[in-house]
Coordinates of C-alpha atoms and ligand atoms in Angstrom, one line a residue:
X1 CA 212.6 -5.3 -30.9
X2 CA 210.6 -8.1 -30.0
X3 CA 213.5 -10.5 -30.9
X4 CA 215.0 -9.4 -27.9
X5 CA 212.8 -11.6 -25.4
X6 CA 213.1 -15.8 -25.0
X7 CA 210.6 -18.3 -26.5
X8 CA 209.5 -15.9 -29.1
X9 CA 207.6 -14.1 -27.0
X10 CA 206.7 -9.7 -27.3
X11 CA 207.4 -9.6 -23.7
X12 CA 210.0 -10.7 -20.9
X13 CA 208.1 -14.3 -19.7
X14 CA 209.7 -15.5 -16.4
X15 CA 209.5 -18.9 -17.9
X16 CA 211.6 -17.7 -20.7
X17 CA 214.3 -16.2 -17.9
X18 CA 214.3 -19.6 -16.2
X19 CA 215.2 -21.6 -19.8
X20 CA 217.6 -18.6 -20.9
X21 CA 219.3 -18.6 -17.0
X22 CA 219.1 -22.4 -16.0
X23 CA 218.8 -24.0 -19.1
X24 CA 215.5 -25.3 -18.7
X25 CA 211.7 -24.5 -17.4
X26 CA 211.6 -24.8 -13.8
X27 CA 208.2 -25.5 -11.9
X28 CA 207.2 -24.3 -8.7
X29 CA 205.6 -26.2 -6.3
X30 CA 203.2 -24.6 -4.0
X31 CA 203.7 -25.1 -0.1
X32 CA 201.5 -24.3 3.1
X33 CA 204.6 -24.2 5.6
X34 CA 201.8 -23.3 8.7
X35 CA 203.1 -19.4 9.0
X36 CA 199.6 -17.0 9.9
X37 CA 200.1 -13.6 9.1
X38 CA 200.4 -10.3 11.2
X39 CA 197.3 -8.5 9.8
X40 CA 195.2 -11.6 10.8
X41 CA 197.2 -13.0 14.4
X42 CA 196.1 -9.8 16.1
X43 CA 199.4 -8.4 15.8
X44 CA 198.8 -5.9 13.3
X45 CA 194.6 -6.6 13.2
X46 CA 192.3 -9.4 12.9
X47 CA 190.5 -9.1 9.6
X48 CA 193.7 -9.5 7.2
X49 CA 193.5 -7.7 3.6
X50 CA 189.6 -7.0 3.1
X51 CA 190.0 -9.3 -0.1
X52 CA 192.2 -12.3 1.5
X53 CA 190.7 -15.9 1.7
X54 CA 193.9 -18.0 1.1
X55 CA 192.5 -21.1 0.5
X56 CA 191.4 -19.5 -2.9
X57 CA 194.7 -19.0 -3.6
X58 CA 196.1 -22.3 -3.2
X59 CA 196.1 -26.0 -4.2
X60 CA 195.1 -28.4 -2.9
X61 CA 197.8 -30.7 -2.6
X62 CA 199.4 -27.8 -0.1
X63 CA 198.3 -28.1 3.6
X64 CA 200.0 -28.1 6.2
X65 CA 199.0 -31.0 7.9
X66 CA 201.5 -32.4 5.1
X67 CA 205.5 -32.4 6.0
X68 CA 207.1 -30.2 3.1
X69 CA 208.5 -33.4 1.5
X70 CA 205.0 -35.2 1.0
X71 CA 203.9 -31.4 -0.1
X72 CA 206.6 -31.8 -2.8
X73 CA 206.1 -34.9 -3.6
X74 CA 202.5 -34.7 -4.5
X75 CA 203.1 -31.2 -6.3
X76 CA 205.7 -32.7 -8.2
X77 CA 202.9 -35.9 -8.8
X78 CA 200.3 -32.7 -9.7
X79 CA 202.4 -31.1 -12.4
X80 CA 204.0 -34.3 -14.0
X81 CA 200.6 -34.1 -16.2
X82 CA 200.8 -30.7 -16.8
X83 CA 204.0 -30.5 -17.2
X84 CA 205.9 -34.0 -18.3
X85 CA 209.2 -32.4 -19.6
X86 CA 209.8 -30.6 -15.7
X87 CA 212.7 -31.9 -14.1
X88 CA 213.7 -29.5 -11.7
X89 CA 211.4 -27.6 -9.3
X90 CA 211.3 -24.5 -6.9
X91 CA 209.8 -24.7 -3.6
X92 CA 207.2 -21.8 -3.2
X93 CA 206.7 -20.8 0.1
X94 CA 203.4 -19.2 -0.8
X95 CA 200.4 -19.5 2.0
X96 CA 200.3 -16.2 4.4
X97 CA 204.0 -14.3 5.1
X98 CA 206.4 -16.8 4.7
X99 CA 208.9 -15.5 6.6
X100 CA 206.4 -14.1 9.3
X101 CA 208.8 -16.3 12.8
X102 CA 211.9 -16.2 14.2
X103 CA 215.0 -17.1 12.2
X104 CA 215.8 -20.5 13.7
X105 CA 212.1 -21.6 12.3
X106 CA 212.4 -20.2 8.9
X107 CA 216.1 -21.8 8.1
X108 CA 214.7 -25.1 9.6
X109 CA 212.0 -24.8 6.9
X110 CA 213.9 -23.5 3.8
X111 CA 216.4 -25.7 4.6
X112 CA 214.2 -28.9 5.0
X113 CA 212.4 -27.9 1.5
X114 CA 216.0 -27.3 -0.1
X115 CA 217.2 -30.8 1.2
X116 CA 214.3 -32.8 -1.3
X117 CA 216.7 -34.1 -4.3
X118 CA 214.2 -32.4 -7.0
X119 CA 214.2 -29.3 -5.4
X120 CA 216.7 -26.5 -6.7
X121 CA 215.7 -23.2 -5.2
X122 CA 213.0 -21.5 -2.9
X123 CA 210.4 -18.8 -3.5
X124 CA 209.6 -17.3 -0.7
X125 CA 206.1 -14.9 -0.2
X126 CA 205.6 -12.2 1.8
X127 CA 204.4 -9.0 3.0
X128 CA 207.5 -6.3 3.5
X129 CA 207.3 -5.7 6.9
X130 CA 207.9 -8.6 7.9
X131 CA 211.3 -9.0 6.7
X132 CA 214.6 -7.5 8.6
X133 CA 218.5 -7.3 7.8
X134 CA 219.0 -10.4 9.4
X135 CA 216.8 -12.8 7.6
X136 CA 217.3 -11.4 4.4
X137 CA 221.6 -11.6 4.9
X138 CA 220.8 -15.2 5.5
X139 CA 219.1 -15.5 2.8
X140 CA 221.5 -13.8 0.7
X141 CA 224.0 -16.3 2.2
X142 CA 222.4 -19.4 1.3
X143 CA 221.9 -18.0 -2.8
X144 CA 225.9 -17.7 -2.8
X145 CA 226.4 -21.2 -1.4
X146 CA 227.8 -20.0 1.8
X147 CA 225.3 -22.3 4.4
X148 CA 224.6 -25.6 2.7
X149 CA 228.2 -26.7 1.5
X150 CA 228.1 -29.4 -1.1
X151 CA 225.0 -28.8 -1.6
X152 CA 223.2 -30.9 -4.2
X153 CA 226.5 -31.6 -5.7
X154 CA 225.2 -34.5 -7.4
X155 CA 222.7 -32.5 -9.2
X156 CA 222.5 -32.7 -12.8
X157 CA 221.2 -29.4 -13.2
X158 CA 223.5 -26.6 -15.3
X159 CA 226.4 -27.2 -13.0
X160 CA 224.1 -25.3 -10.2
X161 CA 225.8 -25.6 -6.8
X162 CA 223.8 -23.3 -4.7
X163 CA 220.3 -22.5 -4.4
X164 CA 218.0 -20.4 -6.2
X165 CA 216.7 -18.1 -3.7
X166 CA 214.0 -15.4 -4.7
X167 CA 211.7 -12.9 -2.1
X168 CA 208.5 -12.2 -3.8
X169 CA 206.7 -9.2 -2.0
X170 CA 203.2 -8.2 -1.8
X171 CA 202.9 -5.0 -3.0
X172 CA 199.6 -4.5 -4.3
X173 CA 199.3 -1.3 -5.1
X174 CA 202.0 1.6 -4.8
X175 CA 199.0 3.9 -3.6
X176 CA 198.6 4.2 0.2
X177 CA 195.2 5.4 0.0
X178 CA 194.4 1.9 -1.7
X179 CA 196.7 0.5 0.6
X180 CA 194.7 2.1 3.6
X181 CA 191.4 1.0 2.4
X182 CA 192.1 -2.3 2.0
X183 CA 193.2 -2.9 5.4
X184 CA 196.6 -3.7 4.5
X185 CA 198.5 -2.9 7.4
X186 CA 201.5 -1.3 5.6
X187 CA 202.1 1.8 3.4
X188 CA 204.1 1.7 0.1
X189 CA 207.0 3.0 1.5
X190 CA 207.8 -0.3 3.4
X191 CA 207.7 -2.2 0.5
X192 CA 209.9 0.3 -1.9
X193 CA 212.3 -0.3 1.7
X194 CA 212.4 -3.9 2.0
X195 CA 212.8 -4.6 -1.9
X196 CA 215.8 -1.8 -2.2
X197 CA 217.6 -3.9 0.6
X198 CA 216.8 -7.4 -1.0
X199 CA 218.0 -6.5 -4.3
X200 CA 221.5 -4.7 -2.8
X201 CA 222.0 -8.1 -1.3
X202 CA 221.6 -10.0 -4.6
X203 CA 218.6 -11.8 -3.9
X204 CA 216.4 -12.0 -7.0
X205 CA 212.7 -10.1 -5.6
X206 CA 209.6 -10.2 -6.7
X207 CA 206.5 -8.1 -6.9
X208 CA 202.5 -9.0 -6.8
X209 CA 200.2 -6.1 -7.6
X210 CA 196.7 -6.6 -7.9
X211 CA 195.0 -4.5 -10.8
X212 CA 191.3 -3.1 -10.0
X213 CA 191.4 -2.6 -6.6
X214 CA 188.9 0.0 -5.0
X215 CA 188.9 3.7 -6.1
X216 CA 192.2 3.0 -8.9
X217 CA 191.3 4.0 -12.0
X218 CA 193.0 3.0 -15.3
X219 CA 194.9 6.3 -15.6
X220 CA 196.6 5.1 -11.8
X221 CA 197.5 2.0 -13.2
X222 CA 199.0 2.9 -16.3
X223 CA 201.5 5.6 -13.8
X224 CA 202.2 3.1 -11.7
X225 CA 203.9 1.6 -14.4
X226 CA 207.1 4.4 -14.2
X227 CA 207.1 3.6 -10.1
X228 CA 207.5 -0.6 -10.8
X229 CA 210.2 0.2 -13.1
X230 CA 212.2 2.9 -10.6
X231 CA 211.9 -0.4 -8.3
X232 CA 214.9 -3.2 -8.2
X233 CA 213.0 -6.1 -9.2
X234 CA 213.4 -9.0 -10.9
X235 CA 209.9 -9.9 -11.9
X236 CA 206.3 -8.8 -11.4
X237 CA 203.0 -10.9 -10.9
X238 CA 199.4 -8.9 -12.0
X239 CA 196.3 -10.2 -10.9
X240 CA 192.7 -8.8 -11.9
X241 CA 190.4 -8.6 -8.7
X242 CA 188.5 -11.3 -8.5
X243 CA 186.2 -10.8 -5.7
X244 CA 186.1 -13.6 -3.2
X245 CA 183.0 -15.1 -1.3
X246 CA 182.6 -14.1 2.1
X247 CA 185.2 -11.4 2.6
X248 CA 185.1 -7.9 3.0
X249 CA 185.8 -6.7 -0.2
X250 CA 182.7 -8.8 -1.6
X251 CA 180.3 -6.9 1.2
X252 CA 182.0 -3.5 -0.2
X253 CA 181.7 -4.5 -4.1
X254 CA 177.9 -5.2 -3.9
X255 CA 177.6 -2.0 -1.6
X256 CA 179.6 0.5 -4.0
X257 CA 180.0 -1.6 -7.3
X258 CA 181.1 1.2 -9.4
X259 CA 184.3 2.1 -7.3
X260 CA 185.2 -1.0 -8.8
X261 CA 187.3 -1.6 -12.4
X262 CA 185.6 -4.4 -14.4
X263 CA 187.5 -5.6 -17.1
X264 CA 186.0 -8.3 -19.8
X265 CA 188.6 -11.0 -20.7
X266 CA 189.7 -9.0 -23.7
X267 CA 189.3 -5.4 -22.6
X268 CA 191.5 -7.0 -20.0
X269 CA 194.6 -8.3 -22.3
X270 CA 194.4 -5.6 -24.1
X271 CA 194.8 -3.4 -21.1
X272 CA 197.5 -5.8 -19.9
X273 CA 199.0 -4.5 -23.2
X274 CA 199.1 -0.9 -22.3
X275 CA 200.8 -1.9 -19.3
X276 CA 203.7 -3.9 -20.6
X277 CA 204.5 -1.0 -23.4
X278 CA 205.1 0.7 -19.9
X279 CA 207.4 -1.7 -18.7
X280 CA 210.5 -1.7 -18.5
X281 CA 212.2 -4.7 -20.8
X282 CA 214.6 -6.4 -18.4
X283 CA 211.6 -7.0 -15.7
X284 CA 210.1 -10.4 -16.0
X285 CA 206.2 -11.0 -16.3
X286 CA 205.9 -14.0 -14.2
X287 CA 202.0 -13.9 -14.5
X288 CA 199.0 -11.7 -15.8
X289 CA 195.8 -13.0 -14.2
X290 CA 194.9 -15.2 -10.6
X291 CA 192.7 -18.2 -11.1
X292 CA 190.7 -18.6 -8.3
X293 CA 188.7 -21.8 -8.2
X294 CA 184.8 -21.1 -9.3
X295 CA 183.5 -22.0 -6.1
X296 CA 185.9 -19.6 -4.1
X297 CA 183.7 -16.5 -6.2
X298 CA 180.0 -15.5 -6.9
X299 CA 180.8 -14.5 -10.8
X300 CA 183.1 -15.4 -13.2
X301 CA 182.3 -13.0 -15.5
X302 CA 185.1 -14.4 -18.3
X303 CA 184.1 -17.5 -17.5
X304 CA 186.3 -20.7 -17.2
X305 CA 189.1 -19.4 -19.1
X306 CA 192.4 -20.8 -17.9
X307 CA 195.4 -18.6 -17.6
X308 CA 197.1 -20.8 -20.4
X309 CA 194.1 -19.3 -22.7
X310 CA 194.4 -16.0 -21.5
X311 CA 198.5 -16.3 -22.7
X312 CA 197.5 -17.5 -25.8
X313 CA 195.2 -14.3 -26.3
X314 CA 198.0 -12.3 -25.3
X315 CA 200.7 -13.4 -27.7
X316 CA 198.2 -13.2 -30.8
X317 CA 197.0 -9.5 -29.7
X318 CA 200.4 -8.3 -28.7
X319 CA 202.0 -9.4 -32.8
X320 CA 198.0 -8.3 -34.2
X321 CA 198.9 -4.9 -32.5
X322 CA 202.7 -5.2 -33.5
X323 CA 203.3 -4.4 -29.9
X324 CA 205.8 -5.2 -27.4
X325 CA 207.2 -4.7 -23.7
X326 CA 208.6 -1.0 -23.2
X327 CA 207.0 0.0 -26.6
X328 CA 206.4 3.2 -25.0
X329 CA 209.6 3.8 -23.0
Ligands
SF4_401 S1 199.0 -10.1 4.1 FE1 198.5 -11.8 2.8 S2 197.8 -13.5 4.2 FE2 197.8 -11.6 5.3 S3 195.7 -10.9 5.2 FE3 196.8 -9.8 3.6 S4 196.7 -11.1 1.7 FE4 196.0 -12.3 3.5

């Protein structure tokens, strides 16, 4: 069964779906763009999610003091060690709710970032209520190659002639009372909404949900499983909790630590297992754990483990087990 999936791999790796779609691994390149975020402008509240800090979550070649070219540029510059053999790369619209302004802002950025010669698609992050029918039809426009005619037609990349374009959705948990207590600012209804209307317009969506949040137990986790796959989309991103300094969630973790999952780096693959023999197989696993920096958090109970280790553990337990994505289904 395992056959099934790209790069020899027991489950559906988004890397894999890149090489088996475009021909080739594609790179994503991190970009702070200046957008806030309704849940910390005042809008919707001041606070934000009681576990946000987003400069743990991105690099540092992303600020937005940078234009979105030099941004690239310097990503690109980041990666080329990482990854030598990357030749084409997706603009990740990543810091806060990317599509949180009015349209004429948001095409003048995708637009600028899809006008760099390296660049062959966006990825575009952001909470599902801030999305309407309008943005997301223009953004189903410019994946068919409807607004930027001859677009990139020199491109030597698998006779591509319009832009990858994929929404990638906050979710975090698909329990409102988790959403609640977090301070999130939107119920899991909105997000089942806005990712049922960006899939019926043929945009590819993704979904982040973050494993070990207050009050979920394992048992929630593993059902949560049969609500991802009743969802439309294309890939999903887990991230343990990792508790950052000086936020909300820290005050409430050394308050009440045993509301709290704690997962050692194995017990955590191995529960990442029980997950993806939950899965459905045709949904992509873009990622399995965050890395926030070490001096973004108080512990790092696995240590300095890099994801890249973490993946290697995962393959090797997954074939020890003889286990594979949708096992269970
Ligand atoms: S929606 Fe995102 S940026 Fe806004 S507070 Fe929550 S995690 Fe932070």
């Amino acid at each position: 069964m395992h056959e099934l999936f790209a790069n020899n791999k027991r489950y559906n790796s988004f890397v894999g779906y890149y090489k088996r779609v475009y021909g080739e691994r594609l790179q994503k390149l991190v970009l702070d763009a200046g957008f806030t975020c309704p849940n910390r402008d005042g809008r919707l509240g001041y606070g934000g999610c009681t576990f946000c800090d987003n400069a743990a979550f991105h690099p540092n070649y992303s600020t937005n003091d940078k234009s979105l070219h030099k941004q690239i540029d310097e990503g690109i510059e980041f990666h080329r060690i990482r990854y030598p053999r990357a030749k084409h790369y997706l603009a990740y619209f990543q810091a806060y709710s990317n599509t949180y302004s009015d349209l004429a802002h948001l095409r003048e950025l995708y637009e600028n970032a899809l006008s760099h010669p390296n660049i062959v698609g966006i990825v575009i992050g952001t909470r599902p209520d801030c999305v309407d029918k309008e943005k997301l039809e223009y953004l189903s426009d410019l994946s068919k190659g409807k607004i930027l005619k001859d677009w990139h037609r020199d491109l030597q990349f698998q006779s591509l002639d319009k832009p990858i374009i994929t929404v990638e959705y906050g979710v975090e948990s698909c329990y409102d009372k988790t959403l609640l207590r977090i301070n999130r600012g939107h119920d899991f209804q909105t997000a089942v909404e806005a990712i049922k209307i960006t899939a019926d317009l043929g945009l590819d969506v993704g979904g982040h949900f973050i494993l070990g949040l207050p009050g979920e137990t394992k048992q929630m986790l593993l059902d949560q499983c049969a609500v991802i796959n009743s969802l439309p989309l294309t890939s999903v991103k887990f991230h343990q909790l990792q508790i950052v300094k000086g936020t909300v969630m820290q005050k409430e973790y050394k308050a009440n630590p045993e509301e709290f999952l704690s997962f050692g780096s194995m017990e955590y693959i191995d529960f990442i297992i029980e997950l993806l023999e939950r899965l459905r197989p045709d949904l992509c696993i873009e990622r399995i754990a965050g890395e926030v920096p070490p001096r973004f958090v108080e512990e790092t109970p696995w240590g300095l483990i890099r994801n890249v280790q973490l993946i290697q553990l995962l393959d090797k337990r997954l074939k020890g087990k003889n286990s594979f994505q949708g096992r269970l289904l």
